Amino acid sequence: MTRARRYGSVLFFLLAWEAASQLKLVPEFFLPSWVSIGQQAWVDTASGQLPMDIALSMFRALTGLSMAVLVGVPLGAAMGRVKAVRWFLDPLVSIWLPAPKVTFFPLFVIWFGFGSASKIALIFVACTFPLINMTYLGTVGIDRYLIWSARNMGTGERKILWKVVLPAALPQIFNGLQIAFPVSLIVTSVTEMLGGGGGVGASMMESARFALMPRVFVYLIVLAVVGAFSMSLMAQLRRLLLQWHEEAQAGR
Amino acid sequence: MVAGAGRSGHLVGERRSPAQVLFLGKYSPLAYMIAAWELATAAGLIPELLLPRFSDVMAAWARMMLSGELPEHALSSIWREAAGFSSSVVFGITVGIAMARFRVLRDLFEPLLRLLFPLPKSALIPILIVWLGIGHLSKIAVIFLGCILPVIVSSFNGARGVDRHLVWSALIMGTGKRKLLWRVIIPGALPDILSGTRLALAVSFVLLVGSEMLAGNTGLGFLTYFLSEAGDLAGMFAAIFTLTLLGFLADRLYLRFMRRILIWQREDQE
Amino acid sequence: MSESRVKIRAAGVSKTYISPGGESVLAIDGVDLEVRENEFLSIVGPSGCGKSTFLYLVAGVLEVTGGELVKDGAAIRGPGPDRGLVFQHFALFPWRTVMGNVCYGLEEQGLPRPERTGRARELIQRVGLKGFENVYPNQLSGGMKQRVALARTLAYDPEVLLMDEPFGALDAQTRLLMQEELLELWSERKKTVIFITHDVREAVYLSDRVAVMTARPGRIKRIVETRAPGSSAGREHVETQEFVEKVNEIWSLVRDEVVIS
């Protein structure tokens, strides 16, 4: 019964959509039929445009995100362990974290031009703040007995960072990453919509301007799939890396 | 989440001289940054074509405030934000809790939610512009649809996660099935609901700015874009500054509201 | 005491539940037990033997799947304020103050505000928490929380007090103190108590009778009289030879089951 309802509701949703579209209850312009969406997907895949757009968008998102990890995690750890750094960064982070970073896109275009650089720069900025914040929260709250016992066993101060602090903060760092990944996809698509220059967002916006609704939906579905795929990838990675953590055991 | 960062920033102990407050106080790093900005641009280290002077930005801000340009666009943005966000909160909490209470609803909605939840919400902007035009409605709809999923999911999880011992206690003490919702389920789900809603608030601002930049002729997002195209860098910075301030204020207000409501979560005595 | 009537009767009570994995699990299987009016009865047994499940069945928050469970001659159907339940982890409403928690049951009975605050104040004082009326549970220690839970339950004056390892989460000293206070309260107010515990000494110290349960699926293995009818309860018995023998007797019964499970 439960299962029937579950699959039924999705099936019903899709069928109702198709019927409304095919029977012209809703203009094709609003809800394109699944047949036309499928045809469009085929055309765009065959022409190579769809794969190219996906590759370009993923390149931008992942470049920006990796840069954010490389910068945000060390900064956050420094904030958590060094008082002077905390004093300096705390007010900056607390003001920039909730700011809608997309606002800065016009400025970044002036600085870095219309190509990929301005987009990647904005993705980097938008993803860095949640990473700094979560790494900071993870490193500042570390059980001091852990550090004491490591010192006691002869771990040098510098090694403590690698051997104790970062591993202990890993669950929080992952929380940061799980916030930053969706942010990177959102910022990628919005900057592409705004700035053009190829990619999923740009093609989507262009199709919307010319009212090519089947294609808009193709790209919408692509984005949903990419989002779902990256989410489950992150969850799996988390399980793999955090096997020692209680949450991983609870999941089994 | 920034909450944890708030209290710990002091280098200085109990007794602080005015000079210490000025140079080492909580928000003094901001002042240093601004001073560095002003000096670097005034000295010509950074060309004003790339970065206007801070004093020019403030002058532009004052001018645009007085001329009514900034307030007008800000009001337009605030209205969209408020309408979209508050309606998504009301609907989202209702649907989320109803899903937790009624199995039928859960079975019907959960697969759809699972399908739609990972979608980067910005993907809705082009479609809603086509459907609803470039006025207020499309922006409100983007914010509403973008925020409603996190609110539903957190309300659902919160209501499902209420300790069954609390529910039992209430039932034993004579709370009826209907009153249980108000007396136990909703208060118990509140911490989850409020933190999910805070995430939605952050997303809503991104969607607001993105959709205003993409279409329409009012709002701070539009203004930023318009001024950048017109080459008025100082004015653009004034608009960015206003938006950042609004985002910060909204988050702080929400945090204060959340602390007030969840006062019972505090572990230290007052 | 010898003439006292039966308050709660379980005849062949069993409970099957569906585990999250979808299998059906037999938690208790054919529990026969009679609890007399105003008696203090403890149930001990190995972990997972279903003693808490039995308590929840009496409370009416779980439903019996086999057998007969009767209070005052009528089958138990659903929870009600005639049977108060106290949990190991207190189950206080975290969003209500101490006063708000103690008042809850009285609110549901529709008692006007001045009366319920008066009664609550009295009980809060009785459990030694005067001055903490407006504090939230989060700010209290475990022992204090359990006192609030006790006051909350006593406030609506149930006939039967069901206690699910109420002192299991407390430290050793608080535990001893709470045991004494519970005995005092019980002899003041005379209620029927069913008390679940892991701690055999605690059971012998508190109870008139101790029921030992088998490993899962739980059944009553033996019932041991621990206090001669009419004799008083108190700390002074703890050192007697008789007390130590009772503890050893019951412990060896439990121990056999722990080894099995």
Coordinates of N, CA and C in Angstrom, one line a residue, chain B residues 21-138:
Chain B
V21 N 39.5 49.4 23.3 CA 38.3 49.1 22.6 C 38.4 49.5 21.1
L22 N 39.0 50.7 20.9 CA 39.1 51.2 19.5 C 40.0 50.3 18.6
F23 N 41.1 49.9 19.2 CA 42.1 49.2 18.4 C 42.0 47.7 18.4
L24 N 41.5 47.2 19.5 CA 41.4 45.7 19.6 C 40.0 45.2 19.8
G25 N 39.0 46.1 19.8 CA 37.6 45.7 20.1 C 37.1 44.7 19.1
K26 N 35.9 44.3 19.3 CA 35.4 43.2 18.5 C 35.3 43.5 17.0
Y27 N 34.8 44.7 16.7 CA 34.6 45.0 15.3 C 35.8 45.9 14.7
S28 N 36.8 46.1 15.5 CA 37.9 46.9 14.9 C 38.6 46.4 13.7
P29 N 38.7 45.0 13.5 CA 39.3 44.6 12.2 C 38.6 45.1 11.0
L30 N 37.3 45.3 11.1 CA 36.5 45.9 10.0 C 37.0 47.3 9.7
A31 N 37.3 48.1 10.8 CA 37.8 49.4 10.6 C 39.2 49.4 9.9
Y32 N 40.0 48.4 10.3 CA 41.3 48.3 9.7 C 41.2 48.1 8.2
M33 N 40.3 47.1 7.9 CA 40.1 46.8 6.5 C 39.7 48.1 5.7
I34 N 38.7 48.8 6.3 CA 38.2 50.0 5.6 C 39.3 51.0 5.4
A35 N 40.1 51.2 6.5 CA 41.2 52.1 6.4 C 42.2 51.7 5.3
A36 N 42.5 50.5 5.3 CA 43.5 50.0 4.3 C 42.9 50.3 2.9
W37 N 41.6 50.0 2.7 CA 41.0 50.2 1.4 C 41.1 51.7 1.0
E38 N 40.7 52.6 2.0 CA 40.8 54.0 1.7 C 42.2 54.5 1.3
L39 N 43.1 54.0 2.1 CA 44.5 54.5 1.9 C 45.0 54.0 0.6
A40 N 44.8 52.7 0.3 CA 45.3 52.1 -1.0 C 44.7 52.8 -2.2
T41 N 43.4 53.2 -2.1 CA 42.9 53.8 -3.3 C 43.3 55.3 -3.4
A42 N 43.4 55.9 -2.2 CA 43.8 57.3 -2.2 C 45.2 57.5 -2.7
A43 N 46.0 56.5 -2.3 CA 47.4 56.6 -2.8 C 47.6 56.2 -4.2
G44 N 46.5 55.7 -4.8 CA 46.6 55.2 -6.2 C 47.2 53.9 -6.4
L45 N 47.3 53.1 -5.3 CA 47.9 51.7 -5.5 C 46.9 50.9 -6.2
I46 N 45.6 51.1 -6.1 CA 44.6 50.4 -6.8 C 43.9 51.4 -7.7
P47 N 43.8 51.2 -9.0 CA 43.1 52.2 -9.8 C 41.7 52.3 -9.5
E48 N 41.1 53.6 -9.5 CA 39.7 53.8 -9.1 C 38.8 53.1 -10.1
L49 N 39.3 52.8 -11.3 CA 38.4 52.1 -12.2 C 38.0 50.7 -11.7
L50 N 38.9 50.1 -10.9 CA 38.7 48.8 -10.3 C 38.0 48.8 -9.0
L51 N 38.4 49.8 -8.2 CA 37.9 49.9 -6.8 C 37.7 51.4 -6.4
P52 N 36.5 51.9 -6.3 CA 36.3 53.3 -5.9 C 36.8 53.5 -4.4
R53 N 37.1 54.7 -4.1 CA 37.5 55.0 -2.7 C 36.3 54.8 -1.8
F54 N 36.6 54.4 -0.6 CA 35.5 54.1 0.4 C 34.7 55.4 0.7
S55 N 35.4 56.5 0.8 CA 34.7 57.8 1.0 C 33.8 58.1 -0.1
D56 N 34.2 57.8 -1.3 CA 33.3 58.0 -2.5 C 32.1 57.1 -2.4
V57 N 32.3 55.9 -1.9 CA 31.1 55.0 -1.8 C 30.2 55.5 -0.8
M58 N 30.7 56.0 0.3 CA 29.8 56.5 1.4 C 29.1 57.8 0.9
A59 N 29.8 58.6 0.1 CA 29.1 59.8 -0.4 C 28.0 59.4 -1.4
A60 N 28.3 58.4 -2.2 CA 27.3 57.9 -3.2 C 26.1 57.4 -2.4
W61 N 26.4 56.6 -1.3 CA 25.3 56.0 -0.5 C 24.4 57.1 0.0
A62 N 25.1 58.2 0.6 CA 24.3 59.3 1.2 C 23.4 60.0 0.1
R63 N 24.1 60.2 -1.0 CA 23.4 60.8 -2.1 C 22.1 60.0 -2.5
M64 N 22.4 58.7 -2.7 CA 21.3 57.9 -3.2 C 20.2 57.7 -2.1
M65 N 20.6 57.7 -0.9 CA 19.6 57.6 0.2 C 18.7 58.9 0.2
L66 N 19.4 60.0 0.0 CA 18.6 61.3 0.1 C 17.7 61.5 -1.1
S67 N 18.2 61.0 -2.3 CA 17.4 61.2 -3.5 C 16.3 60.2 -3.5
G68 N 16.3 59.3 -2.6 CA 15.1 58.3 -2.6 C 15.3 57.1 -3.5
E69 N 16.5 57.1 -4.2 CA 16.7 56.0 -5.2 C 16.9 54.7 -4.4
L70 N 17.8 54.7 -3.4 CA 18.1 53.5 -2.7 C 16.9 53.0 -1.9
P71 N 16.2 53.9 -1.1 CA 15.0 53.4 -0.4 C 14.0 52.8 -1.2
E72 N 13.8 53.4 -2.4 CA 12.8 52.8 -3.3 C 13.1 51.4 -3.7
H73 N 14.3 51.2 -4.2 CA 14.7 49.9 -4.6 C 14.8 48.9 -3.5
A74 N 15.2 49.4 -2.3 CA 15.3 48.6 -1.1 C 14.0 48.1 -0.7
L75 N 13.0 49.0 -0.7 CA 11.6 48.6 -0.3 C 11.1 47.5 -1.3
S76 N 11.3 47.7 -2.6 CA 10.9 46.7 -3.5 C 11.5 45.3 -3.2
S77 N 12.8 45.3 -2.9 CA 13.5 44.0 -2.6 C 12.9 43.5 -1.3
I78 N 12.8 44.3 -0.3 CA 12.3 43.9 1.0 C 10.9 43.3 0.9
W79 N 10.1 43.9 0.1 CA 8.7 43.4 0.0 C 8.7 42.0 -0.6
R80 N 9.5 41.8 -1.7 CA 9.6 40.5 -2.3 C 10.1 39.5 -1.4
E81 N 11.2 39.8 -0.7 CA 11.8 38.9 0.3 C 10.8 38.5 1.3
A82 N 10.1 39.5 1.9 CA 9.2 39.3 3.0 C 8.1 38.4 2.6
A83 N 7.5 38.7 1.4 CA 6.3 38.0 0.9 C 6.7 36.5 0.6
G84 N 7.8 36.4 -0.1 CA 8.2 35.0 -0.5 C 8.6 34.2 0.7
F85 N 9.4 34.7 1.5 CA 10.0 34.0 2.6 C 8.9 33.6 3.6
S86 N 8.1 34.6 4.0 CA 7.1 34.3 5.0 C 6.0 33.3 4.5
S87 N 5.6 33.4 3.2 CA 4.7 32.4 2.8 C 5.3 31.1 2.7
S88 N 6.6 31.0 2.4 CA 7.2 29.6 2.3 C 7.3 29.0 3.7
V89 N 7.5 29.9 4.7 CA 7.6 29.4 6.1 C 6.3 28.9 6.6
V90 N 5.2 29.6 6.3 CA 3.9 29.2 6.8 C 3.5 27.9 6.1
F91 N 3.6 27.9 4.7 CA 3.2 26.7 4.0 C 4.1 25.5 4.4
G92 N 5.4 25.8 4.4 CA 6.4 24.7 4.6 C 6.2 24.0 6.0
I93 N 6.0 24.8 7.0 CA 5.8 24.2 8.3 C 4.5 23.4 8.4
T94 N 3.5 23.9 7.8 CA 2.2 23.2 7.8 C 2.3 21.9 7.0
V95 N 2.9 21.9 5.8 CA 3.0 20.7 5.1 C 3.9 19.7 5.8
G96 N 5.1 20.2 6.3 CA 6.0 19.3 6.9 C 5.4 18.6 8.1
I97 N 4.7 19.3 8.9 CA 4.1 18.7 10.1 C 3.0 17.8 9.7
A98 N 2.2 18.2 8.8 CA 1.1 17.3 8.3 C 1.7 16.0 7.8
M99 N 2.8 16.1 7.1 CA 3.4 14.9 6.5 C 3.9 14.0 7.7
A100 N 4.4 14.6 8.7 CA 4.8 13.8 9.8 C 3.7 13.1 10.6
R101 N 2.5 13.8 10.5 CA 1.3 13.2 11.3 C 0.5 12.2 10.4
F102 N 0.4 12.4 9.2 CA -0.4 11.6 8.4 C 0.4 10.8 7.3
R103 N 0.3 9.5 7.5 CA 1.0 8.6 6.7 C 0.7 8.8 5.2
V104 N -0.5 9.0 4.9 CA -0.9 9.1 3.4 C -0.1 10.3 2.8
L105 N -0.1 11.4 3.5 CA 0.6 12.6 3.0 C 2.1 12.3 2.8
R106 N 2.6 11.6 3.8 CA 4.0 11.3 3.8 C 4.3 10.4 2.5
D107 N 3.5 9.4 2.3 CA 3.8 8.5 1.1 C 3.6 9.3 -0.2
L108 N 2.7 10.2 -0.2 CA 2.4 11.0 -1.4 C 3.5 12.0 -1.7
F109 N 4.0 12.7 -0.7 CA 4.9 13.8 -0.9 C 6.4 13.4 -0.9
E110 N 6.7 12.4 -0.1 CA 8.1 12.1 0.1 C 8.9 11.9 -1.2
P111 N 8.4 11.1 -2.1 CA 9.2 10.8 -3.3 C 9.4 12.1 -4.1
L112 N 8.3 12.9 -4.2 CA 8.5 14.2 -4.9 C 9.5 15.1 -4.3
L113 N 9.5 15.1 -3.0 CA 10.5 15.9 -2.3 C 11.9 15.4 -2.5
R114 N 12.0 14.1 -2.4 CA 13.3 13.5 -2.7 C 13.9 13.9 -4.1
L115 N 12.9 13.9 -5.0 CA 13.3 14.2 -6.4 C 13.7 15.7 -6.5
L116 N 13.0 16.6 -5.9 CA 13.2 18.0 -6.1 C 14.2 18.6 -5.1
F117 N 14.4 18.0 -4.0 CA 15.3 18.6 -3.0 C 16.7 19.0 -3.4
P118 N 17.4 18.1 -4.2 CA 18.7 18.4 -4.5 C 18.9 19.4 -5.7
L119 N 17.8 19.8 -6.3 CA 17.8 20.7 -7.4 C 18.4 22.1 -6.9
P120 N 19.5 22.6 -7.5 CA 19.9 23.9 -7.2 C 18.8 24.9 -7.4
K121 N 18.3 25.6 -6.4 CA 17.0 26.3 -6.5 C 17.0 27.4 -7.5
S122 N 18.3 27.9 -7.9 CA 18.4 28.9 -8.8 C 17.9 28.5 -10.2
A123 N 17.8 27.2 -10.5 CA 17.3 26.7 -11.8 C 15.9 27.1 -12.0
L124 N 15.2 27.5 -10.9 CA 13.8 27.9 -11.1 C 13.6 29.3 -11.7
I125 N 14.7 30.1 -11.6 CA 14.6 31.5 -12.0 C 14.1 31.7 -13.5
P126 N 14.8 31.0 -14.4 CA 14.4 31.3 -15.8 C 13.0 30.8 -16.1
I127 N 12.6 29.7 -15.5 CA 11.2 29.2 -15.8 C 10.2 30.1 -15.2
L128 N 10.4 30.6 -14.0 CA 9.4 31.4 -13.4 C 9.3 32.8 -14.0
I129 N 10.5 33.2 -14.6 CA 10.4 34.5 -15.3 C 9.5 34.3 -16.6
V130 N 9.7 33.2 -17.3 CA 8.9 32.9 -18.4 C 7.4 32.8 -18.1
W131 N 7.2 32.1 -17.0 CA 5.8 31.9 -16.6 C 5.1 33.1 -16.0
L132 N 5.8 33.9 -15.2 CA 5.1 34.9 -14.4 C 5.6 36.3 -14.7
G133 N 6.5 36.5 -15.7 CA 6.9 37.8 -16.1 C 8.0 38.4 -15.2
I134 N 8.3 39.7 -15.4 CA 9.5 40.2 -14.8 C 9.1 41.1 -13.6
G135 N 7.9 41.1 -13.1 CA 7.5 41.9 -12.0 C 7.8 41.3 -10.7
H136 N 7.0 41.7 -9.6 CA 7.2 41.2 -8.3 C 6.9 39.7 -8.2
L137 N 5.9 39.3 -9.0 CA 5.4 37.9 -8.8 C 6.4 36.8 -9.0
S138 N 7.2 37.0 -10.1 CA 8.2 35.9 -10.4 C 9.2 35.8 -9.3

